[in-house]
Coordinates of C-alpha atoms in Angstrom, one line a residue:
X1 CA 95.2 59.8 68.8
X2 CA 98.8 60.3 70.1
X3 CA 99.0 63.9 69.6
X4 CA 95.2 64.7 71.0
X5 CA 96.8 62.6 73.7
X6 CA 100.0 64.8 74.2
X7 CA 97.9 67.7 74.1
X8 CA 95.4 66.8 76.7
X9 CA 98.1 65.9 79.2
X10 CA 100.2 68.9 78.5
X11 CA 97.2 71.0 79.1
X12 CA 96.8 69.4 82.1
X13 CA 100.8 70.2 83.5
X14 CA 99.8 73.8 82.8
X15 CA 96.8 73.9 84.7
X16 CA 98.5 72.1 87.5
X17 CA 101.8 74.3 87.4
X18 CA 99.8 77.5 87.4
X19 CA 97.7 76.2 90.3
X20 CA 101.0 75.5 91.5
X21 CA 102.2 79.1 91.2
X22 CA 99.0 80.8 92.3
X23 CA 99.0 78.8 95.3
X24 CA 97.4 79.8 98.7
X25 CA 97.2 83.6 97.4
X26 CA 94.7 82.6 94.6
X27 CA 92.5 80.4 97.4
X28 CA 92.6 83.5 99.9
X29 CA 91.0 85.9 97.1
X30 CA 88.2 83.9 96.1
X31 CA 87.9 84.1 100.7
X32 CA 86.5 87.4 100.5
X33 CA 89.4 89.3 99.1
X34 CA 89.0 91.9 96.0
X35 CA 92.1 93.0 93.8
X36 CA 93.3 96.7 93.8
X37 CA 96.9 98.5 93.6
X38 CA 99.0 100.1 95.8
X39 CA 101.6 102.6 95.9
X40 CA 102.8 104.7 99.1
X41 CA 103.2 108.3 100.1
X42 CA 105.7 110.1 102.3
X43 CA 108.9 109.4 103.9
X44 CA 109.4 106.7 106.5
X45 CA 108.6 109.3 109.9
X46 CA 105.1 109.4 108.5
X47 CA 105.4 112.9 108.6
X48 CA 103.5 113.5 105.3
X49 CA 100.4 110.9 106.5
X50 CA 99.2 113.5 109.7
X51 CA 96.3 115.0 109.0
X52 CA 94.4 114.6 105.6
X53 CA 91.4 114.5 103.8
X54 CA 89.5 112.2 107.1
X55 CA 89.9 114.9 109.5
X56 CA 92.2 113.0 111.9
X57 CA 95.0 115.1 113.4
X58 CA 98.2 113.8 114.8
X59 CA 97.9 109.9 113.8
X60 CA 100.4 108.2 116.1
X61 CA 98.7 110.5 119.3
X62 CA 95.7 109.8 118.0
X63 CA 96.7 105.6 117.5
X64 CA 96.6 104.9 114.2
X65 CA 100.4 105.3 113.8
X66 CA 101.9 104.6 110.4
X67 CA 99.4 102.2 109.9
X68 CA 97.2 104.1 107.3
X69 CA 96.5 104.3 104.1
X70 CA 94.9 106.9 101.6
X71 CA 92.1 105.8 99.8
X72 CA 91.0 106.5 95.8
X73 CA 87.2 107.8 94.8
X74 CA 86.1 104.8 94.4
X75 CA 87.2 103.2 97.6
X76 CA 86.8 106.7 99.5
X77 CA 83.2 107.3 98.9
X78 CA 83.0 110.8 100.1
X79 CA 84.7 110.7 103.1
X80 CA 82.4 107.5 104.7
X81 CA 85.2 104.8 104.4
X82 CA 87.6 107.1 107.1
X83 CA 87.7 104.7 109.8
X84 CA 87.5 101.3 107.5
X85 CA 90.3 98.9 108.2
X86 CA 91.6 96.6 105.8
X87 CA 93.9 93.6 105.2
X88 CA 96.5 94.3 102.5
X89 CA 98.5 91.7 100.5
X90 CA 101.0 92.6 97.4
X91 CA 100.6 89.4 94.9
X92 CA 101.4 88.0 91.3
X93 CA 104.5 90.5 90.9
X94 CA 108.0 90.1 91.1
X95 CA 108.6 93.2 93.2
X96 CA 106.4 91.0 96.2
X97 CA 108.2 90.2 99.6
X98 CA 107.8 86.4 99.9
X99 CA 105.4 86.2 97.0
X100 CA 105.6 82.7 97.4
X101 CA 103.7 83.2 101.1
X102 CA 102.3 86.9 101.0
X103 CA 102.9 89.0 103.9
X104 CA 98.9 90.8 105.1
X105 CA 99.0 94.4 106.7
X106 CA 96.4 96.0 108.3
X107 CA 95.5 99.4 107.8
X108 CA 93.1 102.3 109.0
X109 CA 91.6 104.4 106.2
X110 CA 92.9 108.4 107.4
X111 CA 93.1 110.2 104.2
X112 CA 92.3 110.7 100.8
X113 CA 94.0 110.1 97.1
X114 CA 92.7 112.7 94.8
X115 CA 92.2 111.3 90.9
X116 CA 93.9 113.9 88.1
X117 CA 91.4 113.9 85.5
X118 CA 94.1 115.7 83.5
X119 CA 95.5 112.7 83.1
X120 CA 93.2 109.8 82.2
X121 CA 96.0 107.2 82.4
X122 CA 98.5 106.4 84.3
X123 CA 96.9 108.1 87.8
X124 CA 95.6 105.1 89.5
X125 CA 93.7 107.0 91.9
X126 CA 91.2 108.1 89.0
X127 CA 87.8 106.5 89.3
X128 CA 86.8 103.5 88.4
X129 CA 90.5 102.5 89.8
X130 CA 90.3 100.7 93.4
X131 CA 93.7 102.3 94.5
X132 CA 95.7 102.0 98.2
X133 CA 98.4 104.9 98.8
X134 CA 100.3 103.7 101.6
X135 CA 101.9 105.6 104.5
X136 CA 105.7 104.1 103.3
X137 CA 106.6 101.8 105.9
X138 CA 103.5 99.8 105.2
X139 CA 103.9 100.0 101.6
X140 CA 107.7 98.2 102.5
X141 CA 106.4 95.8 104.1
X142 CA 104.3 93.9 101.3
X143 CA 106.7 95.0 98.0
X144 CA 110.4 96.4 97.3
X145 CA 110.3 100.2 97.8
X146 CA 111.8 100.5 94.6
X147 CA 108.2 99.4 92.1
X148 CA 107.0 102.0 93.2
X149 CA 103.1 100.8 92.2
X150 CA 102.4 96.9 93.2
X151 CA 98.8 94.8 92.4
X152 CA 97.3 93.4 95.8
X153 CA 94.2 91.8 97.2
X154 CA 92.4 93.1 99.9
X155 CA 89.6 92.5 101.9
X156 CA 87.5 94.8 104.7
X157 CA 88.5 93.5 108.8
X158 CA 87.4 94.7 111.6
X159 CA 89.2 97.4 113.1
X160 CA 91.7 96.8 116.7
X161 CA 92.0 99.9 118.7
X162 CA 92.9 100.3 122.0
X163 CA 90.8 101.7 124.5
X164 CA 87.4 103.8 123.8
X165 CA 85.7 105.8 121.3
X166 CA 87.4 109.5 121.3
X167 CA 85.4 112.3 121.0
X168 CA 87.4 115.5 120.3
X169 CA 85.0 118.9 121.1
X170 CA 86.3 122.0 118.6
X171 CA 83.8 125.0 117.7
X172 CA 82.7 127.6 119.4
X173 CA 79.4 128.3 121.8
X174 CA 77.2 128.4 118.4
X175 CA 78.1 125.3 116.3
X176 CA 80.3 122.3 118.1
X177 CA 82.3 120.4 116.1
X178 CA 83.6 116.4 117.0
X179 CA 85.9 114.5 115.6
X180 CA 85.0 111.1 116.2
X181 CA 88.2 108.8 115.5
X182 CA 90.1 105.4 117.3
X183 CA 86.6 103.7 116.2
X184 CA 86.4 99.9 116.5
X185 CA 83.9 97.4 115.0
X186 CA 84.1 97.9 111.4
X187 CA 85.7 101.6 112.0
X188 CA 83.6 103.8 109.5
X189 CA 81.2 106.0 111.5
X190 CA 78.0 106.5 109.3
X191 CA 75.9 108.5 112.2
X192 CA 76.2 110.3 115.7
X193 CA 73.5 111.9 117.9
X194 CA 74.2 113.8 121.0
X195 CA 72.3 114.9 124.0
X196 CA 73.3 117.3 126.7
X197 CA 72.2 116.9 130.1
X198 CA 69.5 119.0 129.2
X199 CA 68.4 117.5 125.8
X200 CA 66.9 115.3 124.0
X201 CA 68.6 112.7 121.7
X202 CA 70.0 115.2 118.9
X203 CA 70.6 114.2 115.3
X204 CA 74.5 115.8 114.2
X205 CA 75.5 115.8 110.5
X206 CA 78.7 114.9 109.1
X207 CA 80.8 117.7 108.0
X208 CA 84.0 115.7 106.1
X209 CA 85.6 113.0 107.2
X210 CA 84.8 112.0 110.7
X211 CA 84.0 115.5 111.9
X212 CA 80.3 116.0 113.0
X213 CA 78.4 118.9 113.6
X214 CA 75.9 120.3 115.7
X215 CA 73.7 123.7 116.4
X216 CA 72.3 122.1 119.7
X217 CA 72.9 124.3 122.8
X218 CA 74.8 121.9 124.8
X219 CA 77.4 124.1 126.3
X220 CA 77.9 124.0 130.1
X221 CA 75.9 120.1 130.2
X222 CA 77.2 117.0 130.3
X223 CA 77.3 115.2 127.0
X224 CA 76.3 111.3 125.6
X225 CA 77.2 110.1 122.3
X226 CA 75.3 107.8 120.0
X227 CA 77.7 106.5 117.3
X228 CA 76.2 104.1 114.4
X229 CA 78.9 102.3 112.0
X230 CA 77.9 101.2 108.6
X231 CA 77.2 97.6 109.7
X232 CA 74.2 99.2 111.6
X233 CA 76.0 98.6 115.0
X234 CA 75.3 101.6 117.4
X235 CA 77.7 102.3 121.1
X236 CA 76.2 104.7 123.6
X237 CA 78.9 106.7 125.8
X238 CA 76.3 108.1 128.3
X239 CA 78.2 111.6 129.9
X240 CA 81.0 111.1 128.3
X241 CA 81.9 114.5 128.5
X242 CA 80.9 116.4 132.1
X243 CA 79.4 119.8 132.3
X244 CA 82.8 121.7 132.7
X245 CA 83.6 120.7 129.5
X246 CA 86.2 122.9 127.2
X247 CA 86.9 123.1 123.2
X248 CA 89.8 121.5 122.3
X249 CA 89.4 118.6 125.1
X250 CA 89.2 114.8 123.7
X251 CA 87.0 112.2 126.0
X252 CA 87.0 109.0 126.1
X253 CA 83.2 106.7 125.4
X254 CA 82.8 103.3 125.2
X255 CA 83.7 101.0 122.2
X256 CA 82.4 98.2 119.9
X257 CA 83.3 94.8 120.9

């Protein structure tokens, strides 16, 4: 009877001390939150993080700064998850800044971690793997540089941008091209219509990333935008864009609240 005793109350230390050591990062997790790595990319400028596999251009003129993160297959999904935002947190790893009360960052999903299926192990960006590849600077703010790959929790947020949906008009007379990009809401754009001054609502299709196309003559109209984010949300920017229009011009729409 002594020793069952013993044992049940040491069992129950252990329980406590690991509830103990999980603390608040443990009760966060089960708030929502879902476990991945991380890892980061670049130098500290950023320099490496412009562009990428979303379509976005210059990220710190466009406001997304060093705030960004590269996502893997599985958290990518084909391009539709450029424009998600999420809360990051490094935890239960030594190589954790203040494990003891994580430090959250908040990112904007701008680019794209390819798997290497030449190497089954070891690539953490290979599907199944949820994987984060930080722009540096955020990477440093959660974990020591030096681990070079960290576990985290993370979770989906909505997205804080400043100012209005852009709209940035490339192509030519024939096809028109838009970037759609500084997205609020929930920040992943999953459908845009157009109309020109002399149109009717026209459906455009995603090329990659956040660039949308269309064969609709709307050169030399004024142009609305219809833009639907995957929580079914839709903004309207009614003549956004005025009939003197040029390629290679970015305007300014309205934005979810």
């Amino acid at each position: 009877m002594v020793v069952n005793l013993n044992a049940t109350a040491a069992h129950t230390l252990l329980m406590i001390a690991i509830a103990v050591l999980a603390g608040s990062v443990d009760a966060q997790i089960e708030d929502g939150w879902d476990v991945a790595h991380a890892t980061n990319y670049g130098s500290m400028n950023g320099s490496e993080t412009m562009q990428g596999a979303c379509g976005y251009g210059n990220l710190t003129e466009q406001g997304y700064g060093l705030e960004t993160t590269a996502l893997s297959t599985a958290l990518f999904n084909g391009g539709l998850r450029c424009g998600a935002c999420y809360e990051i947190m490094c935890r239960d790893s030594k190589w954790c800044l203040n494990s003891t009360k994580p430090i959250t960052i908040h990112v904007t999903a701008t680019n794209f971690c390819p798997p290497n299926y030449t190497q089954p192990t070891g690539n953490w960006c290979n599907p199944p793997l949820k994987h984060f590849d930080l722009s540096q600077p955020m990477f440093r703010k959660i974990a020591i540089y030096e681990s070079g790959i960290v576990p985290v929790a993370y979770r989906r947020v909505y997205c804080s941008k400043h100012g209005g949906i852009r709209f940035e008009m490339k192509g030519n007379p024939y096809w028109i091209l838009v970037l759609v990009y500084n997205v609020g809401g929930v920040g992943d754009v999953t459908n845009v219509k157009v109309k020109g001054s002399n149109t009717n609502w026209v459906q455009m299709t995603r090329s990659w990333g956040q660039n949308w196309v269309t064969g609709a003559p709307i050169v030399g109209q004024s142009v609305s935008f219809q833009v639907t984010t995957s929580d079914g949300r839709m903004v309207e920017s009614i003549n956004v864009a005025p009939a003197t229009w040029k390629f290679n011009q970015t305007f300014e729409g309205n934005q979810f609240k």
